[in-house]
XYZ file of C-alpha atoms in Angstrom:
690
model
C 161.197 105.544 149.012
C 163.540 102.808 147.857
C 160.588 100.490 147.486
C 158.744 103.078 145.389
C 161.855 103.492 143.231
C 161.998 99.761 142.689
C 158.344 99.833 141.649
C 159.056 102.370 138.882
C 161.832 100.284 137.360
C 160.309 97.676 135.050
C 163.033 95.732 133.351
C 165.834 97.115 131.187
C 165.258 100.092 128.849
C 165.313 97.813 125.817
C 162.484 95.725 127.265
C 160.342 98.811 127.749
C 160.860 99.818 124.108
C 159.900 96.365 122.865
C 156.787 96.430 125.033
C 155.884 99.888 123.742
C 156.318 98.768 120.114
C 154.218 95.673 120.767
C 151.528 97.865 122.313
C 151.493 100.176 119.278
C 151.254 97.190 116.914
C 148.428 95.655 118.921
C 146.560 98.954 119.043
C 146.965 99.347 115.274
C 145.748 95.801 114.704
C 142.656 96.424 116.832
C 141.779 99.351 114.569
C 141.418 96.919 111.652
C 138.448 95.145 113.229
C 135.536 95.286 110.814
C 137.757 96.635 108.013
C 139.568 93.498 106.854
C 137.071 92.214 104.273
C 138.153 94.638 101.493
C 141.599 93.007 101.701
C 140.175 89.713 100.376
C 140.204 90.734 96.671
C 143.637 92.315 97.155
C 145.088 89.048 98.453
C 143.186 87.083 95.802
C 144.715 89.327 93.137
C 148.178 88.784 94.640
C 147.713 85.025 94.313
C 146.488 85.358 90.716
C 149.319 87.727 89.849
C 151.815 85.342 91.424
C 150.533 82.517 89.222
C 150.908 84.545 86.021
C 154.378 85.704 87.087
C 155.686 82.121 87.417
C 158.474 81.322 84.932
C 157.033 77.873 84.207
C 153.593 76.320 84.417
C 153.213 74.412 87.692
C 152.037 70.790 87.466
C 148.346 70.150 87.884
C 149.030 68.357 91.173
C 150.610 71.522 92.580
C 147.610 73.637 91.576
C 145.233 71.090 93.082
C 147.317 71.071 96.265
C 147.062 74.868 96.455
C 143.291 74.629 96.275
C 143.083 71.866 98.884
C 145.524 73.628 101.195
C 143.571 76.881 100.843
C 140.366 75.116 101.939
C 142.127 73.406 104.860
C 143.847 76.583 106.102
C 140.609 78.557 105.813
C 138.668 75.944 107.780
C 141.347 75.827 110.471
C 141.516 79.626 110.702
C 137.758 79.936 111.085
C 137.563 77.101 113.606
C 140.621 77.597 115.801
C 141.854 81.013 114.753
C 142.548 83.665 117.371
C 142.776 87.421 117.135
C 146.006 87.273 115.112
C 146.141 83.765 113.715
C 142.593 83.812 112.318
C 143.010 86.753 109.902
C 146.547 85.685 108.950
C 145.338 82.156 108.217
C 142.495 83.519 106.087
C 144.985 85.707 104.221
C 147.178 82.705 103.416
C 144.124 80.730 102.295
C 142.994 83.509 99.932
C 146.496 83.795 98.437
C 146.610 80.055 97.741
C 143.068 80.186 96.359
C 144.148 82.868 93.895
C 146.880 80.618 92.512
C 144.488 77.659 92.258
C 141.709 79.675 90.588
C 144.029 81.160 87.969
C 145.529 77.760 87.194
C 142.112 76.120 86.951
C 140.864 78.819 84.582
C 143.954 78.406 82.393
C 143.323 74.698 81.937
C 139.542 75.026 81.569
C 139.889 77.249 78.484
C 142.677 75.149 76.965
C 142.335 74.452 73.272
C 144.510 73.634 70.254
C 146.845 76.335 68.980
C 147.981 76.189 65.365
C 151.634 75.165 65.376
C 152.555 76.229 61.841
C 151.708 78.680 59.071
C 148.666 77.606 57.112
C 147.355 78.692 53.716
C 144.186 77.158 52.376
C 140.435 76.857 52.823
C 138.967 78.000 56.131
C 135.385 77.281 57.131
C 133.596 78.384 60.269
C 130.645 80.105 61.892
C 130.832 83.848 62.533
C 130.667 84.560 66.273
C 132.188 88.063 66.360
C 132.651 90.980 63.965
C 134.969 93.904 64.657
C 137.796 95.888 63.090
C 141.548 95.517 63.324
C 144.029 98.302 64.052
C 144.460 98.699 60.274
C 140.688 99.353 59.980
C 140.032 96.023 58.228
C 136.813 94.145 58.951
C 137.641 91.147 61.150
C 135.686 87.939 61.667
C 136.030 85.523 64.560
C 134.952 81.994 63.611
C 134.167 78.921 65.663
C 133.309 75.354 64.579
C 136.347 75.679 62.342
C 137.391 73.327 59.567
C 140.870 73.498 58.001
C 141.845 71.472 54.964
C 144.283 68.606 55.614
C 144.502 69.393 59.342
C 143.625 66.791 61.958
C 140.306 67.893 63.551
C 141.829 67.360 66.997
C 144.457 70.000 66.193
C 142.106 72.580 64.697
C 141.725 75.660 66.959
C 138.431 76.261 68.723
C 138.355 79.755 67.219
C 140.249 81.607 64.511
C 140.253 85.313 63.676
C 140.514 86.445 60.050
C 140.960 90.018 58.798
C 139.442 90.870 55.412
C 142.191 92.695 53.502
C 141.252 94.226 50.189
C 137.754 92.785 50.477
C 134.796 95.144 50.393
C 132.687 95.075 53.553
C 129.863 92.701 52.688
C 126.470 93.603 54.071
C 125.431 89.948 54.047
C 128.166 88.967 56.526
C 125.998 88.414 59.576
C 126.489 86.681 62.933
C 125.786 82.950 62.917
C 126.464 82.605 59.187
C 128.700 79.686 58.196
C 131.275 80.965 55.719
C 134.300 79.822 53.762
C 137.323 81.672 52.463
C 140.949 81.058 51.580
C 143.166 82.542 54.257
C 146.678 82.788 55.617
C 146.722 81.652 59.253
C 149.468 81.578 61.867
C 149.732 81.033 65.615
C 149.014 84.119 67.755
C 152.124 86.267 67.866
C 154.351 86.513 70.919
C 155.649 89.710 72.550
C 157.166 92.291 70.211
C 160.053 92.479 72.670
C 161.165 90.410 75.675
C 158.897 91.174 78.611
C 156.317 92.965 76.473
C 152.585 92.352 76.172
C 151.987 88.701 75.278
C 149.154 88.471 72.773
C 149.362 84.668 72.931
C 148.149 84.747 76.523
C 145.330 87.129 75.629
C 144.250 84.889 72.725
C 144.498 81.765 74.901
C 141.771 82.974 77.245
C 139.612 83.941 74.263
C 140.202 80.448 72.856
C 141.631 81.915 69.638
C 144.177 79.431 68.339
C 145.069 81.101 65.036
C 144.948 84.559 63.463
C 145.390 85.637 59.886
C 143.951 87.384 56.868
C 142.316 86.797 53.514
C 142.332 88.753 50.266
C 139.519 86.834 48.596
C 135.756 87.163 49.116
C 133.975 85.368 51.942
C 131.407 82.870 50.674
C 128.279 81.947 52.642
C 127.843 78.188 53.007
C 124.744 78.004 55.188
C 122.172 80.364 56.608
C 122.649 81.748 60.083
C 121.484 79.339 62.746
C 119.281 80.110 65.708
C 122.100 80.009 68.266
C 123.276 83.519 67.417
C 119.899 85.259 67.395
C 120.881 87.718 70.151
C 124.076 88.574 68.279
C 122.050 89.246 65.124
C 119.662 91.472 67.071
C 122.659 93.459 68.311
C 124.095 93.918 64.834
C 120.672 94.786 63.392
C 120.244 97.434 66.090
C 123.716 98.789 65.350
C 122.888 99.040 61.628
C 119.576 100.741 62.456
C 121.269 103.315 64.683
C 123.949 104.064 62.080
C 121.235 104.470 59.425
C 119.314 106.949 61.599
C 122.480 108.785 62.683
C 124.939 108.860 59.778
C 128.613 109.539 60.254
C 130.725 109.160 63.354
C 127.985 110.173 65.843
C 125.963 107.172 64.626
C 128.994 104.886 64.908
C 129.569 106.239 68.441
C 125.919 105.621 69.344
C 126.074 102.052 68.003
C 129.239 101.444 70.032
C 127.726 102.481 73.373
C 124.356 100.819 72.728
C 125.474 97.479 71.282
C 129.233 97.285 71.750
C 129.775 97.279 67.949
C 132.682 99.630 67.259
C 133.209 98.551 63.653
C 131.830 101.842 62.300
C 134.307 104.063 64.142
C 137.167 105.427 62.060
C 140.781 105.234 63.148
C 140.942 109.047 63.295
C 138.049 109.089 65.771
C 139.601 106.359 67.899
C 142.946 108.170 67.943
C 141.350 111.485 68.938
C 139.435 109.788 71.743
C 142.619 108.145 73.040
C 144.666 111.350 72.967
C 141.921 113.303 74.748
C 141.460 110.577 77.406
C 137.861 110.037 76.293
C 138.328 106.509 74.948
C 136.657 105.120 78.072
C 133.383 106.579 76.763
C 133.500 104.142 73.829
C 133.750 100.960 75.884
C 130.606 99.758 77.636
C 132.048 99.785 81.130
C 131.176 100.920 84.615
C 130.276 104.462 83.553
C 127.698 103.373 80.975
C 126.249 100.580 83.104
C 126.032 102.934 86.074
C 124.342 105.636 84.001
C 121.774 103.220 82.539
C 121.016 101.619 85.908
C 120.995 105.003 87.643
C 118.631 106.545 85.082
C 116.202 103.617 85.274
C 116.406 103.629 89.090
C 115.711 107.375 89.315
C 112.975 107.332 86.666
C 111.089 104.394 88.191
C 111.372 105.803 91.686
C 110.141 109.206 90.511
C 107.144 107.715 88.698
C 106.172 105.551 91.677
C 106.627 108.437 94.101
C 104.167 110.491 92.039
C 101.400 108.129 93.183
C 100.887 108.793 96.934
C 99.188 105.467 97.674
C 101.953 103.501 95.985
C 104.662 105.562 97.652
C 103.184 105.006 101.113
C 102.437 101.287 100.822
C 105.107 99.871 98.537
C 108.920 99.806 98.971
C 109.440 101.937 95.880
C 113.196 102.244 96.421
C 113.643 98.479 96.335
C 111.299 98.134 93.360
C 113.308 100.768 91.480
C 116.548 98.941 92.317
C 115.115 95.619 91.092
C 113.965 97.128 87.795
C 117.325 98.877 87.397
C 118.989 95.488 87.903
C 116.822 94.014 85.120
C 117.705 96.967 82.880
C 121.395 96.360 83.555
C 120.991 92.674 82.659
C 119.252 93.640 79.424
C 122.037 96.097 78.619
C 124.587 93.365 79.283
C 122.848 91.021 76.837
C 122.338 93.743 74.236
C 125.963 94.861 74.354
C 127.435 91.421 73.700
C 128.541 90.545 77.215
C 132.267 91.218 76.793
C 134.604 91.168 79.773
C 134.393 94.914 80.481
C 130.595 94.883 80.380
C 130.382 91.778 82.567
C 132.636 93.485 85.102
C 130.481 96.627 85.014
C 127.302 94.595 85.453
C 128.747 92.762 88.447
C 129.679 96.057 90.098
C 126.265 97.597 89.404
C 124.455 94.432 90.554
C 126.279 94.327 93.878
C 125.358 97.926 94.584
C 121.717 97.523 93.544
C 121.353 94.346 95.596
C 122.807 96.278 98.530
C 119.981 98.804 98.098
C 117.424 95.985 98.070
C 118.950 94.579 101.281
C 118.999 98.013 102.939
C 122.778 98.213 102.834
C 124.957 101.107 101.763
C 125.323 100.825 97.970
C 128.577 102.729 97.540
C 131.047 101.224 99.991
C 134.415 99.540 99.875
C 132.729 96.287 100.893
C 130.472 96.422 97.830
C 133.454 97.124 95.579
C 135.322 94.231 97.223
C 132.439 91.819 96.563
C 132.346 92.870 92.896
C 136.119 92.423 92.567
C 135.993 88.950 94.147
C 133.271 87.833 91.719
C 135.139 89.151 88.681
C 138.464 87.646 89.746
C 136.902 84.252 90.426
C 135.087 84.179 87.085
C 137.867 85.663 84.927
C 141.163 85.798 86.830
C 142.997 86.778 83.639
C 141.140 90.119 83.720
C 143.556 91.204 86.466
C 146.295 91.696 83.859
C 144.237 93.944 81.589
C 143.949 97.729 81.730
C 140.141 97.556 81.839
C 139.974 95.792 85.195
C 142.792 97.852 86.663
C 141.402 101.204 85.566
C 137.779 100.544 86.488
C 138.529 99.297 89.997
C 141.207 101.942 90.566
C 138.692 104.666 89.717
C 135.889 103.057 91.759
C 137.996 102.526 94.882
C 139.381 106.053 94.696
C 135.937 107.619 94.226
C 134.340 105.641 97.062
C 137.253 106.444 99.381
C 137.384 110.170 98.593
C 133.627 110.792 98.721
C 133.408 108.645 101.864
C 136.045 110.816 103.490
C 134.246 113.996 102.387
C 131.010 112.630 103.865
C 132.534 111.518 107.166
C 134.546 114.723 107.554
C 131.446 116.772 106.635
C 133.441 118.881 104.204
C 131.167 121.663 102.869
C 130.756 121.588 99.075
C 129.061 124.954 98.709
C 125.461 125.820 97.988
C 122.812 123.430 96.697
C 123.416 124.506 93.089
C 127.189 124.387 93.369
C 127.397 120.858 94.799
C 126.664 118.951 91.547
C 129.301 120.998 89.721
C 131.896 120.374 92.420
C 130.958 116.681 92.515
C 131.624 116.365 88.774
C 134.950 118.212 89.065
C 136.069 116.154 92.057
C 134.990 112.828 90.542
C 136.731 113.573 87.224
C 139.915 114.685 88.961
C 139.968 111.712 91.357
C 139.174 109.130 88.674
C 141.733 110.688 86.332
C 144.450 110.672 88.980
C 143.669 107.063 89.969
C 143.739 105.745 86.409
C 146.625 107.869 85.085
C 149.422 105.466 86.167
C 147.545 102.493 84.674
C 146.907 104.304 81.395
C 150.515 105.477 81.218
C 151.847 101.973 81.885
C 149.633 100.221 79.333
C 149.304 102.867 76.634
C 152.600 104.761 77.062
C 150.999 108.156 77.076
C 149.611 110.799 79.377
C 146.661 112.896 78.213
C 147.624 116.397 79.269
C 144.156 117.818 78.622
C 142.220 114.779 79.798
C 140.647 116.528 82.785
C 139.072 119.457 80.889
C 137.983 117.097 78.093
C 136.236 114.825 80.593
C 134.675 117.770 82.423
C 133.215 118.942 79.115
C 131.982 115.485 78.074
C 131.117 113.178 80.988
C 128.272 115.348 82.415
C 126.640 115.460 78.978
C 127.026 111.691 78.727
C 125.146 111.215 81.981
C 122.495 113.918 81.639
C 121.680 113.626 77.922
C 123.268 110.781 75.950
C 122.596 107.684 78.080
C 119.029 108.692 79.094
C 118.280 109.293 75.409
C 119.760 105.865 74.594
C 117.480 104.154 77.133
C 114.406 106.001 75.825
C 115.350 105.186 72.203
C 115.675 101.488 73.059
C 112.235 101.502 74.730
C 110.564 103.327 71.823
C 112.317 101.387 69.053
C 109.660 98.612 68.792
C 107.040 101.311 68.121
C 109.133 103.158 65.532
C 109.291 106.253 67.740
C 113.039 106.277 68.400
C 113.834 109.096 65.953
C 113.696 112.009 68.404
C 115.715 110.391 71.259
C 118.311 109.209 68.738
C 118.541 112.770 67.368
C 119.079 114.094 70.892
C 121.653 111.370 71.508
C 123.438 112.238 68.249
C 123.599 115.918 69.202
C 125.302 115.052 72.485
C 127.731 112.633 70.845
C 128.595 115.194 68.176
C 129.563 117.580 70.988
C 131.747 114.919 72.633
C 133.475 114.143 69.323
C 134.082 117.856 68.854
C 135.658 118.064 72.313
C 137.859 115.069 71.480
C 139.034 116.611 68.188
C 139.690 119.967 69.846
C 141.665 118.633 72.793
C 143.598 116.146 70.655
C 144.617 118.967 68.325
C 146.166 121.083 71.083
C 149.941 121.252 71.222
C 151.336 118.766 73.721
C 148.006 116.964 74.095
C 149.757 113.599 74.210
C 152.844 113.228 76.379
C 154.762 110.021 75.557
C 155.690 107.884 78.566
C 158.424 105.254 78.691
C 157.335 101.721 79.577
C 157.733 101.178 83.333
C 159.637 98.518 85.190
C 157.497 95.382 85.561
C 157.278 95.900 89.343
C 156.285 99.574 89.240
C 152.540 99.271 88.662
C 151.977 96.481 91.240
C 153.875 98.519 93.836
C 151.763 101.605 93.107
C 148.561 99.573 93.373
C 149.524 97.863 96.640
C 150.800 101.086 98.168
C 147.697 103.102 97.368
C 145.408 100.256 98.458
C 147.214 100.236 101.800
C 146.611 103.985 102.091
C 142.887 103.525 101.374
C 142.134 100.287 103.231
C 144.346 100.373 106.318
C 142.930 102.098 109.375
C 144.963 104.570 111.400
C 147.987 106.754 110.775
C 150.080 103.776 109.719
C 148.276 103.933 106.368
C 150.799 106.585 105.330
C 153.376 103.794 105.150
C 151.700 102.865 101.858
C 153.351 105.886 100.256
C 156.754 104.187 100.586
C 156.155 101.533 97.885
C 154.629 104.245 95.677
C 157.858 106.232 95.988
C 159.913 103.116 95.199
C 157.721 102.488 92.146
C 158.227 106.055 90.943
C 161.988 105.601 91.279
C 161.888 102.308 89.374
C 159.786 103.895 86.635
C 162.129 106.868 86.320
C 165.132 104.548 86.009
C 163.462 102.015 83.701
C 166.051 100.871 81.187
C 165.180 100.167 77.588
C 167.014 97.645 75.363
C 169.708 99.248 73.256
C 169.134 96.699 70.493
C 165.853 95.041 69.494
C 165.333 92.368 66.839
C 161.798 91.459 65.731
C 160.745 87.828 65.605
C 160.629 88.115 61.798
C 164.285 89.148 61.658
C 163.443 91.928 59.223
C 163.130 94.814 61.668
C 165.953 95.967 63.918
C 166.043 98.954 66.258
C 169.099 100.534 67.909
C 168.842 103.150 70.651
C 170.717 106.365 69.835
C 170.969 109.772 71.488
C 168.145 110.986 69.230
C 165.940 107.978 69.999
C 165.564 104.517 68.528
C 166.771 104.124 64.962
C 164.991 101.585 62.756
C 166.529 99.843 59.761
C 163.337 100.048 57.640
C 160.995 102.964 56.846
C 158.074 100.607 56.223
C 157.124 97.033 57.043
C 156.588 95.623 60.515
C 154.625 98.730 61.403
C 152.887 97.191 64.407
C 156.189 96.107 65.954
C 157.880 99.428 65.157
C 155.031 101.408 66.683
C 155.140 99.349 69.868
C 158.923 99.702 70.211
C 158.731 103.477 69.846
C 155.772 103.783 72.207
C 157.577 101.720 74.854
C 160.561 104.036 74.449
C 158.291 107.013 75.128
C 159.092 108.212 71.601
C 156.380 109.946 69.564
C 158.265 109.570 66.276
C 156.756 107.711 63.319
C 158.568 104.774 61.731
C 159.807 106.933 58.843
C 161.305 109.452 61.288
C 162.975 106.657 63.254
C 164.435 105.252 60.033
C 165.999 108.651 59.276
C 168.202 108.096 62.351
C 169.564 104.829 60.944
C 173.073 104.182 59.719
C 174.685 100.800 59.046
C 177.521 101.364 61.524
C 175.090 101.406 64.472
C 175.282 97.604 64.689
C 179.072 97.451 64.820
C 179.407 97.775 68.629
C 177.126 94.760 69.074
C 178.913 92.546 66.538
C 175.539 92.012 64.839
C 174.966 91.773 61.101
C 171.504 91.993 59.500
C 171.047 90.686 55.957
C 167.672 90.972 54.276
C 166.248 88.978 51.370
C 166.559 85.477 49.971
C 169.874 86.082 48.262
C 171.611 86.674 51.602
C 170.744 83.118 52.720
C 171.923 81.303 49.578
C 175.231 79.570 49.121
C 178.179 79.930 51.481
C 177.538 82.563 54.155
C 180.439 84.369 55.815
C 179.895 85.758 59.314
C 182.420 88.500 58.479
C 183.369 88.966 62.129
C 179.807 89.174 63.433
C 178.852 87.216 66.520
C 175.132 87.274 65.646
C 173.867 87.009 62.073
C 170.225 87.980 61.471
C 168.594 86.612 58.304
C 165.051 86.982 56.990
C 165.284 83.623 55.179
C 166.485 80.324 56.602
C 170.094 79.629 55.421
C 170.849 76.663 53.223
C 173.939 75.700 55.192
C 175.988 76.525 58.278
C 177.591 79.996 58.138
C 181.375 80.122 58.089
C 182.919 81.789 61.105
C 180.998 80.169 63.950
C 178.521 82.988 64.541
C 175.045 82.496 65.948
C 172.222 82.730 63.430
C 168.803 84.277 64.003
C 166.585 83.215 61.105
C 162.828 82.593 60.821
C 163.362 78.991 61.951
C 165.189 79.934 65.162
C 163.164 83.086 65.829
C 159.966 81.067 65.852
C 161.406 79.368 68.927
C 163.170 82.284 70.619
C 160.778 85.076 69.674
C 162.046 88.658 69.581
C 165.549 89.393 70.879
C 166.982 92.243 72.942
C 170.403 93.416 74.106
C 170.635 95.805 77.041
C 173.076 98.582 77.882
C 176.038 96.439 78.911
C 175.986 94.845 75.460
C 176.551 91.363 76.813
C 173.095 90.119 77.796
C 171.023 88.724 74.942
C 167.440 88.149 76.035
C 164.787 86.271 74.094
C 161.041 86.695 74.470
C 160.622 82.933 74.941
C 162.994 82.785 77.919
C 161.394 85.801 79.613
C 157.842 84.502 79.031
C 158.713 81.014 80.300
C 157.059 77.735 79.409
C 153.346 78.291 79.785
C 150.365 76.616 78.073
C 149.923 79.566 75.689
C 153.610 79.614 74.707
C 154.825 77.752 71.591
C 156.341 74.346 72.067
C 153.802 73.254 74.665
C 151.570 70.263 74.145
C 148.137 71.520 73.247
């Protein structure tokens, strides 16, 4: 008996607990076998996100070292890696590769950025036509020539809005034009830590933006390089001629990517009703086109018994659907969202050709890896985040329903339930992203999508494909009419839902860490195997807490110096009822405030600035002659002063604000933040060598 008792005693109690914990960890790790590949794009995205979060641009040698180290670690992990060290080594390699890829992309697209305000002749070739937020026609030009500017310092592309100029029908892609325009460098964030348009423009190679109030003159006929662009615009004009009004503009947008015919009222209604995703040629449209072609080809081939028995009709249908997707990509202009959608559709169709499961997390992971390697900057945009959030959630939920063999009712009820489930799941997955980027929650988004998306798939997109096929024969009238009927219904749903009380719920801008924590937490829930996946809910809870406690600046000063906003109990008060509308709208949206600029100005009183020891003086007269600080610690002027103010106060004038960017003071009243300091020294920031 004593010997048996000694046999039952294995070390101290603490040792047994450690062994038990180690056993649980090892068992959990074994569950991940065969399920680690979907983590590759997650780790790649972490590396890319880490690069963009750096306060300063790392030297080229550091980026090159990251790439070399990633290759070395990966080779070592694959060669000598064991059960634990192999996957961990691969994870480190992918993280380092993400940093290297993002840095390489940043320097590959580098181009001159205009370092001053320019007024004079502008020549260039039209490579893009769209509309600005103010509904002005906007031209993007390349092969630019600026008067009295060194050619080496001329931006690769400039974007010019036509203000007060009638839309000219002869403005066509590929045309070389000239106008007299005001140009300036791309603007920085409207507030410290806000969206940085300079970074967005950098990756589009746009080095200057501006406007013109004089006509655009054609200098040379359109060259042959832009023939596909001209075909797109000609098709858009043809569709709008056949379908007048907003249904025709909607049809042109989803067939060619040209949204220039859509009114601001239509765009606003689509945003409020959560139907704006139907306007962008993204995964939904690409999937519907490819799916319709796949189903139609397979049905036609199956109708011939000899063909169906001898030929691999499923693979043939997938190949033709892939070609249709490529044609749609070319026809739509090949923007980032459409490229991403084509990659996702291609991976799934190729999986069908290779006898693999088309809709799987592995297929989604492959698509994400391709997109992130080609355009790592897409990670920061709402399009990438929303499309992959919806796709991952849909694949995970329907995979669980399939594996669990959850009954979805009778044969006729299943399609209805599938639409309801997919709309609810996609809406829930994309809601945090939409709220973070657009500062709003569409309260009636689910019913609006349930009333619109099925019609888009069953009627609109099939009619669009048929119209495109019949167009060369002049027989596209009937399918375009059918398409217009469906789009008119969708526009009616958008107007109805947007007009309901409380349709748009304003949302305050989240803490910068909230959205990444939500994404990582939910990805852990989806990708990790075993009960430990529930641990992913912890970072989601932390993110929700951070979002709920997100603090907004109590004082904001625009980079022009002319617009100032002070947070009050009633909301942010603005010192001007008009002027700086874009900045004012963004401030109020980030506050989660639905008020218009005029309403925010009604809250203003001059004594609001007293607690901050800030004085704002507008106009040229305020900057002339001797300037007295009058007890203020910060003096904001809209014109550069002629001399040094008396009283030793700091001065924020156009000259200094061009360097600092917008300014903010937070609740304690002592911390003055500038947009330049928060953004750091990056290639797209002013003051860098271009």
